[in-house]
Tab-separated table of C-alpha atoms and ligand atoms in Angstrom:
chain	number	residue	atom	x	y	z
A	1	UNK	CA	7.404	4.576	-23.196
A	2	UNK	CA	3.758	5.126	-24.105
A	3	UNK	CA	1.159	6.842	-21.941
A	4	UNK	CA	-2.480	5.925	-22.483
A	5	UNK	CA	-5.692	7.186	-20.888
A	6	UNK	CA	-8.263	4.567	-21.886
A	7	UNK	CA	-8.650	0.831	-21.378
A	8	UNK	CA	-9.219	0.406	-25.124
A	9	UNK	CA	-5.852	2.030	-25.952
A	10	UNK	CA	-4.161	-0.001	-23.228
A	11	UNK	CA	-5.515	-3.306	-24.560
A	12	UNK	CA	-4.544	-2.433	-28.137
A	13	UNK	CA	-1.021	-1.632	-27.007
A	14	UNK	CA	-0.587	-4.774	-24.887
A	15	UNK	CA	-1.944	-7.240	-27.431
A	16	UNK	CA	1.389	-7.704	-29.242
A	17	UNK	CA	3.199	-8.015	-25.872
A	18	UNK	CA	1.646	-11.389	-25.223
A	19	UNK	CA	2.787	-14.189	-24.826
A	20	UNK	CA	5.743	-12.395	-23.175
A	21	UNK	CA	5.215	-11.770	-19.479
A	22	UNK	CA	3.634	-8.530	-18.298
A	23	UNK	CA	4.534	-7.065	-14.911
A	24	UNK	CA	2.148	-4.486	-13.479
A	25	UNK	CA	2.618	-1.877	-10.746
A	26	UNK	CA	-0.579	-0.082	-9.694
A	27	UNK	CA	-0.019	3.283	-7.940
A	28	UNK	CA	-1.674	6.563	-7.114
A	29	UNK	CA	1.319	8.488	-8.438
A	30	UNK	CA	3.509	11.010	-6.605
A	31	UNK	CA	6.140	8.363	-7.145
A	32	UNK	CA	8.898	7.833	-4.594
A	33	UNK	CA	11.657	5.317	-4.061
A	34	UNK	CA	9.149	2.744	-2.699
A	35	UNK	CA	7.203	2.804	-5.973
A	36	UNK	CA	10.460	2.668	-7.924
A	37	UNK	CA	11.531	-0.477	-6.047
A	38	UNK	CA	8.306	-2.133	-7.275
A	39	UNK	CA	9.023	-0.958	-10.831
A	40	UNK	CA	12.549	-2.408	-10.636
A	41	UNK	CA	11.187	-5.752	-9.453
A	42	UNK	CA	8.726	-5.695	-12.363
A	43	UNK	CA	11.457	-4.690	-14.839
A	44	UNK	CA	13.742	-7.476	-13.580
A	45	UNK	CA	11.130	-10.192	-13.963
A	46	UNK	CA	9.086	-9.369	-17.058
A	47	UNK	CA	9.250	-8.548	-20.768
A	48	UNK	CA	6.798	-5.652	-20.493
A	49	UNK	CA	6.257	-3.309	-17.531
A	50	UNK	CA	2.974	-1.455	-17.055
A	51	UNK	CA	2.566	1.280	-14.446
A	52	UNK	CA	-0.821	2.719	-13.570
A	53	UNK	CA	-1.263	6.145	-12.043
A	54	UNK	CA	-4.751	6.766	-10.733
A	55	UNK	CA	-5.735	8.596	-7.571
A	56	UNK	CA	-8.735	6.417	-6.848
A	57	UNK	CA	-11.452	8.588	-5.305
A	58	UNK	CA	-13.528	5.666	-4.010
A	59	UNK	CA	-10.896	4.483	-1.536
A	60	UNK	CA	-10.604	7.873	0.166
A	61	UNK	CA	-12.866	8.119	3.156
A	62	UNK	CA	-11.919	11.727	3.963
A	63	UNK	CA	-12.640	14.321	1.283
A	64	UNK	CA	-9.817	16.581	2.526
A	65	UNK	CA	-7.291	13.732	2.123
A	66	UNK	CA	-8.346	13.246	-1.515
A	67	UNK	CA	-8.053	16.967	-2.250
A	68	UNK	CA	-4.645	17.221	-0.558
A	69	UNK	CA	-3.253	14.025	-2.123
A	70	UNK	CA	-0.033	14.998	-3.984
A	71	UNK	CA	-0.149	14.875	-7.779
A	72	UNK	CA	2.720	15.504	-10.205
A	73	UNK	CA	2.196	13.575	-13.418
A	74	UNK	CA	5.041	15.172	-15.380
A	75	UNK	CA	7.552	14.171	-12.704
A	76	UNK	CA	6.007	10.666	-12.442
A	77	UNK	CA	6.301	10.102	-16.198
A	78	UNK	CA	9.951	11.197	-16.187
A	79	UNK	CA	10.726	8.781	-13.321
A	80	UNK	CA	8.818	5.973	-15.039
A	81	UNK	CA	10.826	6.515	-18.214
A	82	UNK	CA	14.082	6.322	-16.227
A	83	UNK	CA	12.975	3.011	-14.709
A	84	UNK	CA	12.306	1.497	-18.119
A	85	UNK	CA	8.514	1.386	-17.892
A	86	UNK	CA	6.944	0.432	-21.237
A	87	UNK	CA	3.367	1.590	-20.740
A	88	UNK	CA	1.802	4.064	-18.314
A	89	UNK	CA	-1.943	3.783	-17.860
A	90	UNK	CA	-3.213	7.087	-16.435
A	91	UNK	CA	-7.000	7.151	-16.741
A	92	UNK	CA	-9.313	9.826	-15.403
A	93	UNK	CA	-12.149	9.046	-13.003
A	94	UNK	CA	-14.755	8.959	-15.810
A	95	UNK	CA	-12.779	6.230	-17.598
A	96	UNK	CA	-12.676	4.074	-14.458
A	97	UNK	CA	-16.173	4.927	-13.197
A	98	UNK	CA	-18.389	5.824	-16.149
A	99	UNK	CA	-21.904	7.125	-15.601
A	100	UNK	CA	-24.104	4.443	-14.082
A	101	UNK	CA	-21.215	2.558	-12.475
A	102	UNK	CA	-22.839	0.310	-9.871
A	103	UNK	CA	-20.537	-2.617	-9.049
A	104	UNK	CA	-18.374	-3.010	-5.957
A	105	UNK	CA	-15.904	-5.754	-5.109
A	106	UNK	CA	-16.294	-6.066	-1.350
A	107	UNK	CA	-14.081	-8.379	0.671
A	108	UNK	CA	-15.760	-9.437	3.906
A	109	UNK	CA	-14.344	-10.493	7.241
A	110	UNK	CA	-11.589	-9.451	9.582
A	111	UNK	CA	-8.976	-8.953	6.852
A	112	UNK	CA	-10.992	-6.056	5.446
A	113	UNK	CA	-12.918	-4.945	8.518
A	114	UNK	CA	-10.165	-4.642	11.145
A	115	UNK	CA	-7.533	-1.874	11.521
A	116	UNK	CA	-7.675	0.216	8.319
A	117	UNK	CA	-11.180	-1.081	7.570
A	118	UNK	CA	-12.358	-0.136	11.054
A	119	UNK	CA	-10.639	3.237	11.218
A	120	UNK	CA	-11.133	4.472	7.664
A	121	UNK	CA	-14.477	2.739	7.186
A	122	UNK	CA	-15.339	-0.219	4.995
A	123	UNK	CA	-15.590	1.981	1.906
A	124	UNK	CA	-11.786	2.103	1.928
A	125	UNK	CA	-11.090	-1.538	1.107
A	126	UNK	CA	-14.213	-1.726	-1.085
A	127	UNK	CA	-12.628	1.054	-3.114
A	128	UNK	CA	-9.247	-0.674	-3.159
A	129	UNK	CA	-10.622	-4.115	-4.102
A	130	UNK	CA	-12.828	-2.650	-6.827
A	131	UNK	CA	-10.156	-0.500	-8.451
A	132	UNK	CA	-7.464	-3.192	-8.242
A	133	UNK	CA	-9.849	-5.722	-9.812
A	134	UNK	CA	-10.671	-3.285	-12.618
A	135	UNK	CA	-6.994	-2.485	-13.191
A	136	UNK	CA	-6.015	-6.167	-13.213
A	137	UNK	CA	-8.762	-6.914	-15.749
A	138	UNK	CA	-7.648	-3.975	-17.907
A	139	UNK	CA	-3.953	-4.944	-17.909
A	140	UNK	CA	-4.264	-8.731	-17.471
A	141	UNK	CA	-0.690	-8.927	-16.163
A	142	UNK	CA	1.171	-12.130	-15.326
A	143	UNK	CA	2.517	-10.598	-12.125
A	144	UNK	CA	1.291	-7.595	-10.103
A	145	UNK	CA	3.602	-5.938	-7.569
A	146	UNK	CA	2.502	-4.510	-4.234
A	147	UNK	CA	4.376	-3.055	-1.252
A	148	UNK	CA	4.586	-4.674	2.191
A	149	UNK	CA	4.101	-1.136	3.562
A	150	UNK	CA	0.361	-1.640	2.956
A	151	UNK	CA	0.244	-5.080	4.569
A	152	UNK	CA	-3.520	-5.261	5.019
A	153	UNK	CA	-4.090	-4.132	1.433
A	154	UNK	CA	-1.933	-7.045	0.246
A	155	UNK	CA	-4.070	-9.552	2.168
A	156	UNK	CA	-7.311	-7.998	0.889
A	157	UNK	CA	-6.052	-7.990	-2.719
A	158	UNK	CA	-4.840	-11.595	-2.452
A	159	UNK	CA	-8.285	-12.623	-1.158
A	160	UNK	CA	-10.132	-10.855	-3.983
A	161	UNK	CA	-7.767	-12.291	-6.615
A	162	UNK	CA	-8.175	-15.818	-5.241
A	163	UNK	CA	-11.957	-15.563	-4.814
A	164	UNK	CA	-12.554	-14.107	-8.286
A	165	UNK	CA	-10.046	-16.457	-9.912
A	166	UNK	CA	-8.065	-13.632	-11.507
A	167	UNK	CA	-5.125	-15.185	-13.398
A	168	UNK	CA	-2.340	-13.114	-11.841
A	169	UNK	CA	0.484	-13.764	-9.398
A	170	UNK	CA	0.807	-11.212	-6.594
A	171	UNK	CA	4.354	-10.341	-5.596
A	172	UNK	CA	5.091	-8.355	-2.445
A	173	UNK	CA	8.154	-6.081	-2.187
A	174	UNK	CA	9.722	-4.958	1.115
A	175	UNK	CA	8.928	-1.563	2.638
A	176	UNK	CA	11.336	1.080	1.402
A	177	UNK	CA	12.439	3.501	4.141
A	178	UNK	CA	14.294	6.785	4.333
A	179	UNK	CA	17.734	6.684	5.983
A	180	UNK	CA	16.165	7.491	9.368
A	181	UNK	CA	13.634	4.668	9.184
A	182	UNK	CA	10.507	6.564	8.108
A	183	UNK	CA	8.569	4.482	5.590
A	184	UNK	CA	8.403	6.254	2.247
A	185	UNK	CA	4.938	7.493	1.407
A	186	UNK	CA	3.483	9.974	-1.050
A	187	UNK	CA	1.835	11.658	1.948
A	188	UNK	CA	5.275	12.399	3.503
A	189	UNK	CA	5.563	15.357	1.113
A	190	UNK	CA	2.736	16.986	3.081
A	191	UNK	CA	4.721	16.933	6.362
A	192	UNK	CA	6.461	20.085	7.585
A	193	UNK	CA	10.047	19.664	8.802
A	194	UNK	CA	8.795	19.546	12.399
A	195	UNK	CA	6.055	17.049	11.556
A	196	UNK	CA	8.523	14.852	9.723
A	197	UNK	CA	10.679	14.720	12.871
A	198	UNK	CA	7.604	13.865	14.929
A	199	UNK	CA	6.691	11.115	12.465
A	200	UNK	CA	9.913	9.308	13.403
A	201	UNK	CA	8.041	8.151	16.514
A	202	UNK	CA	6.398	5.604	14.170
A	203	UNK	CA	9.520	3.616	13.157
A	204	UNK	CA	10.831	4.111	16.713
A	205	UNK	CA	7.705	2.488	18.145
A	206	UNK	CA	7.939	-0.413	15.700
A	207	UNK	CA	11.610	-0.921	16.545
A	208	UNK	CA	10.802	-0.906	20.271
A	209	UNK	CA	8.305	-3.736	19.726
A	210	UNK	CA	10.775	-5.642	17.566
A	211	UNK	CA	13.468	-5.297	20.252
A	212	UNK	CA	11.073	-6.407	22.973
A	213	UNK	CA	10.041	-9.448	20.917
A	214	UNK	CA	13.716	-10.256	20.364
A	215	UNK	CA	14.206	-10.091	24.141
A	216	UNK	CA	11.517	-12.729	24.520
A	217	UNK	CA	8.429	-10.634	25.352
A	218	UNK	CA	5.458	-12.481	23.846
A	219	UNK	CA	2.468	-10.848	25.545
A	220	UNK	CA	0.807	-8.544	23.009
A	221	UNK	CA	-0.273	-5.976	25.627
A	222	UNK	CA	3.268	-5.783	26.984
A	223	UNK	CA	4.629	-5.420	23.457
A	224	UNK	CA	2.162	-2.649	22.671
A	225	UNK	CA	3.177	-0.840	25.853
A	226	UNK	CA	6.781	-0.893	24.656
A	227	UNK	CA	5.659	0.811	21.452
A	228	UNK	CA	4.039	3.627	23.376
A	229	UNK	CA	6.849	3.991	25.970
A	230	UNK	CA	8.735	7.252	25.876
A	231	UNK	CA	6.772	8.756	23.017
A	232	UNK	CA	6.695	12.503	22.743
A	233	UNK	CA	3.246	13.486	23.934
A	234	UNK	CA	2.533	16.177	21.376
A	235	UNK	CA	2.282	16.338	17.648
A	236	UNK	CA	1.640	12.678	16.950
A	237	UNK	CA	-1.377	10.575	17.856
A	238	UNK	CA	-1.530	6.849	17.272
A	239	UNK	CA	-4.892	5.628	15.954
A	240	UNK	CA	-3.891	2.061	16.634
A	241	UNK	CA	-0.909	-0.077	17.496
A	242	UNK	CA	-1.958	-3.643	16.771
A	243	UNK	CA	-0.299	-7.040	16.745
A	244	UNK	CA	-2.053	-9.279	14.258
A	245	UNK	CA	-1.787	-12.593	12.489
A	246	UNK	CA	-0.229	-11.995	9.033
A	247	UNK	CA	-2.884	-14.043	7.216
A	248	UNK	CA	-6.107	-13.354	9.107
A	249	UNK	CA	-5.392	-9.906	10.586
A	250	UNK	CA	-6.963	-11.152	13.838
A	251	UNK	CA	-5.341	-9.566	16.897
A	252	UNK	CA	-3.062	-11.987	18.724
A	253	UNK	CA	-2.788	-12.080	22.506
A	254	UNK	CA	0.490	-13.965	22.600
A	255	UNK	CA	3.110	-13.932	19.874
A	256	UNK	CA	3.747	-17.625	19.284
A	257	UNK	CA	4.671	-17.364	15.615
A	258	UNK	CA	5.337	-14.638	13.094
A	259	UNK	CA	3.063	-11.623	13.576
A	260	UNK	CA	2.625	-8.183	12.080
A	261	UNK	CA	2.877	-5.040	14.199
A	262	UNK	CA	0.736	-2.472	12.401
A	263	UNK	CA	0.331	1.178	13.307
A	264	UNK	CA	-1.594	4.181	12.063
A	265	UNK	CA	-0.851	7.649	13.353
A	266	UNK	CA	-1.813	11.219	12.657
A	267	UNK	CA	0.848	13.868	12.430
A	268	UNK	CA	-0.828	17.209	11.922
A	269	UNK	CA	-3.297	16.705	9.072
A	270	UNK	CA	-1.480	13.700	7.681
A	271	UNK	CA	-2.378	10.102	8.428
A	272	UNK	CA	0.466	7.610	8.091
A	273	UNK	CA	0.597	3.811	8.360
A	274	UNK	CA	3.510	1.438	8.800
A	275	UNK	CA	4.186	-2.122	9.923
A	276	UNK	CA	6.900	-4.660	10.617
A	277	UNK	CA	6.982	-8.393	11.122
A	278	UNK	CA	8.121	-9.930	14.391
A	279	UNK	CA	8.849	-13.443	15.522
A	280	UNK	CA	8.963	-14.716	19.080
A	281	UNK	CA	12.489	-14.523	20.437
A	282	UNK	CA	13.989	-13.335	17.171
A	283	UNK	CA	13.856	-10.487	14.726
A	284	UNK	CA	13.478	-10.438	10.951
B	1	LIG	P1	0.199	4.067	-3.504
B	1	LIG	O1	0.621	4.909	-4.650
B	1	LIG	O2	0.497	4.679	-2.164
B	1	LIG	O3	-1.199	3.529	-3.624
B	1	LIG	O4	1.140	2.793	-3.536
B	1	LIG	C1	1.265	2.012	-4.706
B	1	LIG	C2	2.026	0.760	-4.361
B	1	LIG	O5	3.319	1.115	-3.856
B	1	LIG	C3	1.339	-0.067	-3.262
B	1	LIG	O6	1.476	-1.449	-3.565
B	1	LIG	C4	2.120	0.304	-2.038
B	1	LIG	O7	2.125	-0.698	-1.042
B	1	LIG	C5	3.512	0.485	-2.604
B	1	LIG	N1	4.316	1.315	-1.722
B	1	LIG	C6	3.985	2.535	-1.199
B	1	LIG	N2	4.939	2.959	-0.362
B	1	LIG	C7	5.891	1.980	-0.331
B	1	LIG	C8	7.137	1.821	0.366
B	1	LIG	N3	7.595	2.741	1.195
B	1	LIG	N4	7.839	0.684	0.146
B	1	LIG	C9	7.375	-0.270	-0.701
B	1	LIG	N5	6.217	-0.174	-1.378
B	1	LIG	C10	5.486	0.935	-1.203
């Protein structure tokens, strides 16, 4: 496994890899089982696997969240090696955003402006779309792997890739969860034991909506009420519980076909997101 810090080194290293297929997993590090599931998918489907580790400052809309974001490169590199990664690209901010940097990839419309875009501000998905575009152009992979955990990010990235004509296939891997249902996230390491217990209200709320949909409830307001039923009042605050169309991220009033239930919640200082898919009268 090789670790490189610059785009020039990365390109030099990947040149001989072509025409074999390159699978790419972009991350912000603090790797957990969710990231590793993406790496395994990439390893299973490609000749060369590239992992990027870059805590992208431009997608953070709260300075304290950027400062507190967990970082452990030595551990990440050891895990990457175990998963058979060939190349780790771990640039610093000056490599990605040199002096004078002035270009933003900005996806417009509901897919980028609702939910996360509304609550974190539009700078969030501008930051995501810009850094993912830059990373894809640096690696030029055949396939790039993303997690369903960040469902809106997937839709925004797909839009940017299609609109800019980037020659890459986007593959989406299922959300990896701890045994008790909590979606794995680098930010989970910041939860105290009590906060982690409180965070379980998130998968519980999603399951309540899924169960209600399976029982035949189709009214989005009624489904949302089920999510909020019986929640412990303290320690966790939902920013939103939304039922949206999987392609447009428009809110739906009645679940007539597959929909995404997306939530964001704050537990202490930590903001967590999660989602599941539901279908009318049946579960997936
Ligand atoms: P991050 O390092 O949080 O930016 O995530 C890097 C990639 O890993 C993104 O495509 C995420 O959607 C994905 N990812 C993060 N958490 C999970 C999870 N629990 N299950 C599956 N994929 C995940």
